[in-house]
Amino acid sequence: MQTYSLPQSNPDSVVLLQITDTHLFANGSGSLLGVATKDSFHAVLNGVDTAARHFDAIVATGDISQDHTPYSYQRFADGISRWSQPCFWLPGNHDFQPTMQSILPSEQIKPHQQVLVGEHWQMILLDSQVQGVPHGEVSAAQLALLETALARYPDRHALILLHHHPLEAGSAWLDQHQLHNNHQLWNVIDKYPQVKAVLCGHIHQNLDRIYHGVRVLATPSTCIQFMPDSDDFALDDNNPGWRYLELTHDGRIITSVHRVDGDQFKPKLDAEGY
Ligand SMILES: Nc1ncnc2c1ncn2[C@@H]1O[C@@H]2COP(=O)(O)O[C@H]2[C@H]1O
Ligand SMILES: [Fe+2]
């Protein structure tokens, strides 16, 4: 397993910017349930620039593309190229890995699944995609990779990233698409007390819970948002957003979700799915 070392710019902490579920198309006017995803992605990029908060790296937690085209991934790469910070990404259920990888190698987007983050943390990016279906699973190989990385660095606080939510979020229509073998992931995590959090995308909403003594975080999409705690499919009129995670030297995570302003990206709220 290749390991990337991300230097620490501040002695007390490292800051990650999470962008997720961009659902980009090759066609610049491609839209998902009424939201033009390139425009909403760029509105999030501009929002990050307006916030002008320092971050050391970008993590993109899947569903980068909606149409599987190489150019949809190139649109993502072009969008973040305004920044010099490295980006670490992983696949969601909508991604097509051969075209996702077709735009690599890239100066900025790194293929690494293990990242030593500053002096005190590591992050491990897992592939939970099951080709052709919305739900996720972590394979035996991915679980072995996780266990190897955790066993190798017992003194580094650990952040685990994957696309699919590893617990019930509270919406039946969506929880059928969670990580189906999450018990196997939790069996590994339960053995390694240095795991501080699991960070995911997929549910297109802000989630912040403690499960098995570990913080589980999910983040709004850069396009459409799902209504929390709704057993049937329902969109939320909350705006597109992003998350900062500050990883402190003593193992704490200080995190916040931010959203674009205005009402340019209101979806077709009566949509019944896609
Ligand atoms: N009405 C629906 N009922 C169940 N699943 C849906 C519905 N609409 C969309 N989905 C799937 O649920 C997934 C959750 O978010 P995704 O962006 O991964 O893509 C979504 C679709 O694959
Ligand atoms: Fe998804």
Coordinates of C-alpha atoms and ligand atoms in Angstrom, one line a residue:
M1 CA 0.0 0.0 0.0
Q2 CA 1.4 3.4 -1.1
T3 CA 1.5 5.9 1.8
Y4 CA 1.3 9.6 1.2
S5 CA 2.8 12.1 3.8
L6 CA 0.8 15.3 4.1
P7 CA 3.0 17.9 5.9
Q8 CA 1.6 19.9 8.8
S9 CA 1.5 23.6 8.2
N10 CA 0.3 24.5 11.8
P11 CA 1.9 22.8 14.8
D12 CA -1.5 22.3 16.6
S13 CA -3.7 20.9 13.9
V14 CA -4.4 20.0 10.2
V15 CA -7.5 21.2 8.4
L16 CA -9.3 19.1 5.8
L17 CA -11.9 20.5 3.3
Q18 CA -14.5 17.8 2.5
I19 CA -16.4 18.1 -0.8
T20 CA -18.8 15.3 -1.7
D21 CA -21.5 14.0 -4.0
T22 CA -20.8 16.6 -6.8
H23 CA -22.6 14.4 -9.4
L24 CA -21.0 16.1 -12.4
F25 CA -21.7 15.6 -16.1
A26 CA -19.6 16.0 -19.2
N27 CA -22.3 18.3 -20.4
G28 CA -21.8 21.6 -18.6
S29 CA -25.6 22.2 -18.2
G30 CA -26.2 18.6 -16.9
S31 CA -28.6 18.8 -14.0
L32 CA -29.9 16.5 -11.2
L33 CA -33.6 17.0 -10.2
G34 CA -33.4 20.6 -11.4
V35 CA -30.0 21.5 -10.0
A36 CA -27.2 22.2 -12.5
T37 CA -24.5 20.3 -10.8
K38 CA -21.5 22.1 -12.4
D39 CA -22.9 25.5 -11.4
S40 CA -23.6 24.3 -7.8
F41 CA -20.2 22.7 -7.6
H42 CA -18.6 26.1 -8.6
A43 CA -20.8 27.9 -6.2
V44 CA -19.4 25.7 -3.4
L45 CA -15.8 26.4 -4.7
N46 CA -16.5 30.1 -4.7
G47 CA -18.1 29.8 -1.2
V48 CA -14.9 28.2 0.1
D49 CA -12.9 31.0 -1.5
T50 CA -15.2 33.6 0.1
A51 CA -14.8 31.9 3.5
A52 CA -11.0 32.1 3.0
R53 CA -10.4 29.6 5.7
H54 CA -7.0 27.8 5.6
F55 CA -7.1 24.1 4.7
D56 CA -4.2 21.7 4.1
A57 CA -5.9 19.1 1.9
I58 CA -9.2 18.3 0.1
V59 CA -11.1 15.0 0.6
A60 CA -13.7 14.1 -2.0
T61 CA -15.8 11.3 -0.7
G62 CA -17.5 9.9 -3.8
D63 CA -20.3 10.3 -6.4
I64 CA -17.9 12.7 -8.2
S65 CA -19.6 11.9 -11.5
Q66 CA -23.2 11.2 -12.4
D67 CA -22.6 10.2 -16.1
H68 CA -19.4 8.1 -15.7
T69 CA -17.7 10.2 -18.4
P70 CA -13.9 11.0 -18.2
Y71 CA -14.8 14.6 -18.8
S72 CA -17.0 14.8 -15.7
Y73 CA -14.0 13.8 -13.7
Q74 CA -11.9 16.4 -15.6
R75 CA -14.5 19.0 -14.6
F76 CA -13.9 18.1 -10.9
A77 CA -10.1 18.3 -11.4
D78 CA -10.4 21.6 -13.3
G79 CA -12.7 23.0 -10.5
I80 CA -10.3 22.3 -7.6
S81 CA -7.2 23.3 -9.7
R82 CA -7.8 26.9 -8.4
W83 CA -6.2 25.6 -5.2
S84 CA -2.7 24.1 -4.7
Q85 CA -3.6 21.8 -1.9
P86 CA -3.6 18.0 -2.6
C87 CA -6.9 16.2 -3.1
F88 CA -7.6 12.6 -1.9
W89 CA -10.6 11.0 -3.4
L90 CA -12.6 7.7 -3.2
P91 CA -15.4 6.2 -5.3
G92 CA -19.2 6.4 -4.6
N93 CA -21.9 4.2 -6.1
H94 CA -22.3 6.5 -9.1
D95 CA -18.6 6.5 -9.9
F96 CA -17.1 4.5 -12.7
Q97 CA -13.5 3.7 -11.5
P98 CA -11.9 3.1 -14.9
T99 CA -12.9 6.6 -16.1
M100 CA -12.2 8.1 -12.6
Q101 CA -8.7 6.8 -12.9
S102 CA -8.4 7.8 -16.6
I103 CA -7.6 11.4 -15.5
L104 CA -4.8 10.2 -13.3
P105 CA -1.9 10.8 -12.8
S106 CA -2.6 14.3 -11.7
E107 CA -0.4 16.7 -9.9
Q108 CA -3.2 17.4 -7.4
I109 CA -5.4 14.4 -7.1
K110 CA -3.7 11.5 -5.3
P111 CA -4.7 7.8 -5.6
H112 CA -3.4 6.9 -2.1
Q113 CA -5.6 5.0 0.3
Q114 CA -3.3 5.7 3.3
V115 CA -2.3 9.3 4.2
L116 CA 0.0 10.2 7.1
V117 CA -1.5 13.6 8.1
G118 CA 1.0 15.8 9.8
E119 CA 2.6 14.3 12.9
H120 CA -0.3 12.9 14.8
W121 CA -3.0 11.6 12.4
Q122 CA -3.5 9.2 9.6
M123 CA -6.5 8.9 7.2
I124 CA -7.5 5.7 5.4
L125 CA -9.7 6.0 2.3
L126 CA -11.8 2.9 1.6
D127 CA -13.6 1.8 -1.5
S128 CA -17.2 0.8 -0.6
Q129 CA -18.5 0.7 -4.2
V130 CA -20.6 -2.3 -5.4
Q131 CA -20.8 -1.9 -9.2
G132 CA -24.2 -1.1 -10.5
V133 CA -26.1 -0.8 -7.2
P134 CA -26.6 2.1 -4.8
H135 CA -25.7 0.2 -1.6
G136 CA -22.1 -0.3 -0.4
E137 CA -19.9 -3.1 0.9
V138 CA -16.3 -3.1 2.1
S139 CA -14.5 -6.1 0.6
A140 CA -12.2 -8.4 2.6
A141 CA -9.3 -6.8 0.8
Q142 CA -10.4 -3.3 1.9
L143 CA -10.9 -4.5 5.5
A144 CA -7.4 -6.0 5.4
L145 CA -6.0 -2.8 4.1
L146 CA -7.7 -0.9 6.9
E147 CA -6.4 -3.3 9.6
T148 CA -2.9 -3.2 8.2
A149 CA -2.9 0.6 8.2
L150 CA -4.2 0.8 11.8
A151 CA -1.9 -1.8 13.1
R152 CA 1.1 -0.1 11.5
Y153 CA 0.5 3.3 13.2
P154 CA -1.0 2.6 16.6
D155 CA 0.2 6.0 17.9
R156 CA -1.6 8.1 15.1
H157 CA -5.2 9.1 15.6
A158 CA -7.1 7.6 12.7
L159 CA -9.8 9.0 10.4
I160 CA -11.5 6.5 8.2
L161 CA -13.2 7.8 5.0
L162 CA -15.6 6.0 2.7
H163 CA -18.7 6.9 0.6
H164 CA -21.5 4.9 2.2
H165 CA -22.9 5.6 5.7
P166 CA -22.0 2.8 8.1
L167 CA -25.1 3.2 10.3
E168 CA -28.8 3.9 10.0
A169 CA -29.1 7.6 9.2
G170 CA -32.9 7.6 9.9
S171 CA -34.5 7.4 6.4
A172 CA -35.7 4.0 5.4
W173 CA -35.4 4.7 1.6
L174 CA -31.8 5.7 2.1
D175 CA -30.7 3.3 4.8
Q176 CA -31.4 0.4 2.4
H177 CA -28.4 1.9 0.5
Q178 CA -26.1 2.0 3.5
L179 CA -22.9 0.0 3.9
H180 CA -24.5 -3.5 3.9
N181 CA -21.6 -5.2 5.8
N182 CA -21.1 -2.3 8.3
H183 CA -20.8 -4.8 11.1
Q184 CA -17.6 -6.1 9.6
L185 CA -16.2 -2.6 9.4
W186 CA -17.2 -2.0 13.0
N187 CA -15.6 -5.2 14.1
V188 CA -12.3 -3.9 12.8
I189 CA -12.8 -0.4 14.2
D190 CA -13.7 -1.8 17.7
K191 CA -10.2 -3.3 17.9
Y192 CA -8.3 0.0 17.4
P193 CA -9.0 2.7 19.9
Q194 CA -7.0 5.2 17.9
V195 CA -9.9 5.5 15.5
K196 CA -11.5 8.8 16.2
A197 CA -14.0 9.2 13.3
V198 CA -15.6 7.8 10.2
L199 CA -16.3 10.4 7.5
C200 CA -18.7 9.7 4.6
G201 CA -20.9 11.2 1.9
H202 CA -23.8 9.5 0.1
I203 CA -26.7 10.7 2.3
H204 CA -26.5 14.3 1.1
Q205 CA -27.1 15.8 4.6
N206 CA -25.2 16.8 7.7
L207 CA -24.9 14.0 10.1
D208 CA -22.8 14.0 13.3
R209 CA -23.3 11.1 15.7
I210 CA -21.3 8.9 18.1
Y211 CA -21.5 5.1 17.3
H212 CA -19.4 2.5 19.0
G213 CA -17.7 5.4 20.7
V214 CA -16.6 6.8 17.4
R215 CA -17.8 10.0 15.7
V216 CA -19.6 9.4 12.4
L217 CA -19.9 12.4 10.1
A218 CA -21.7 12.9 6.8
T219 CA -21.8 16.0 4.7
P220 CA -24.2 17.8 2.4
S221 CA -23.8 17.3 -1.3
T222 CA -22.5 20.1 -3.6
C223 CA -25.8 19.7 -5.5
I224 CA -29.1 18.3 -4.2
Q225 CA -29.9 17.6 -0.5
F226 CA -32.0 14.8 1.0
M227 CA -34.6 15.4 3.8
P228 CA -33.3 13.8 7.0
D229 CA -35.6 11.3 8.8
S230 CA -37.9 10.7 5.9
D231 CA -38.8 7.1 5.2
D232 CA -39.8 7.9 1.6
F233 CA -37.6 9.7 -0.9
A234 CA -37.7 13.5 -0.2
L235 CA -35.5 16.4 -1.1
D236 CA -34.6 19.1 1.3
D237 CA -34.4 22.8 0.2
N238 CA -31.2 23.3 2.1
N239 CA -28.4 24.7 0.0
P240 CA -25.3 22.9 -1.3
G241 CA -22.5 22.7 1.1
W242 CA -19.1 21.6 2.3
R243 CA -17.4 20.6 5.6
Y244 CA -14.1 21.6 7.4
L245 CA -12.5 19.2 9.7
E246 CA -9.7 20.4 12.0
L247 CA -7.7 17.4 13.3
T248 CA -5.9 18.5 16.5
H249 CA -2.7 17.1 17.8
D250 CA -4.5 15.6 20.8
G251 CA -7.0 13.7 18.7
R252 CA -10.0 16.0 18.8
I253 CA -12.0 16.9 15.6
I254 CA -13.4 20.4 15.3
T255 CA -15.8 20.4 12.4
S256 CA -18.4 22.6 10.7
V257 CA -20.7 22.5 7.8
H258 CA -21.1 25.5 5.5
R259 CA -23.5 26.2 2.7
V260 CA -23.7 28.5 -0.3
D261 CA -26.0 31.6 0.0
G262 CA -29.1 32.4 -2.1
D263 CA -31.8 30.3 -3.7
Q264 CA -30.2 29.6 -7.1
F265 CA -30.0 25.8 -6.4
K266 CA -33.5 24.9 -5.3
P267 CA -34.3 21.4 -6.6
K268 CA -37.7 20.1 -7.9
L269 CA -38.9 19.4 -4.4
D270 CA -41.7 17.1 -5.6
A271 CA -39.2 14.8 -7.3
E272 CA -39.6 11.1 -6.4
G273 CA -36.1 10.0 -7.1
Y274 CA -33.4 9.4 -9.8
Ligands
LIG1 N1 -37.0 7.1 -4.9 C1 -35.9 6.4 -4.6 N2 -35.9 5.3 -3.8 C2 -34.8 4.6 -3.5 N3 -33.6 4.9 -3.9 C3 -33.5 5.9 -4.7 C4 -34.6 6.7 -5.1 N4 -34.1 7.8 -5.8 C5 -32.8 7.6 -6.0 N5 -32.4 6.5 -5.3 C6 -31.1 5.9 -5.2 O1 -30.6 6.2 -3.8 C7 -29.3 6.8 -4.0 C8 -28.8 7.7 -2.8 O2 -28.0 8.7 -3.3 P1 -27.1 8.5 -4.5 O3 -26.7 9.8 -5.0 O4 -26.0 7.5 -4.2 O5 -28.1 7.9 -5.7 C9 -29.4 7.6 -5.3 C10 -30.1 6.6 -6.2 O6 -29.2 5.6 -6.6
FE2 FE -24.1 8.0 -3.4

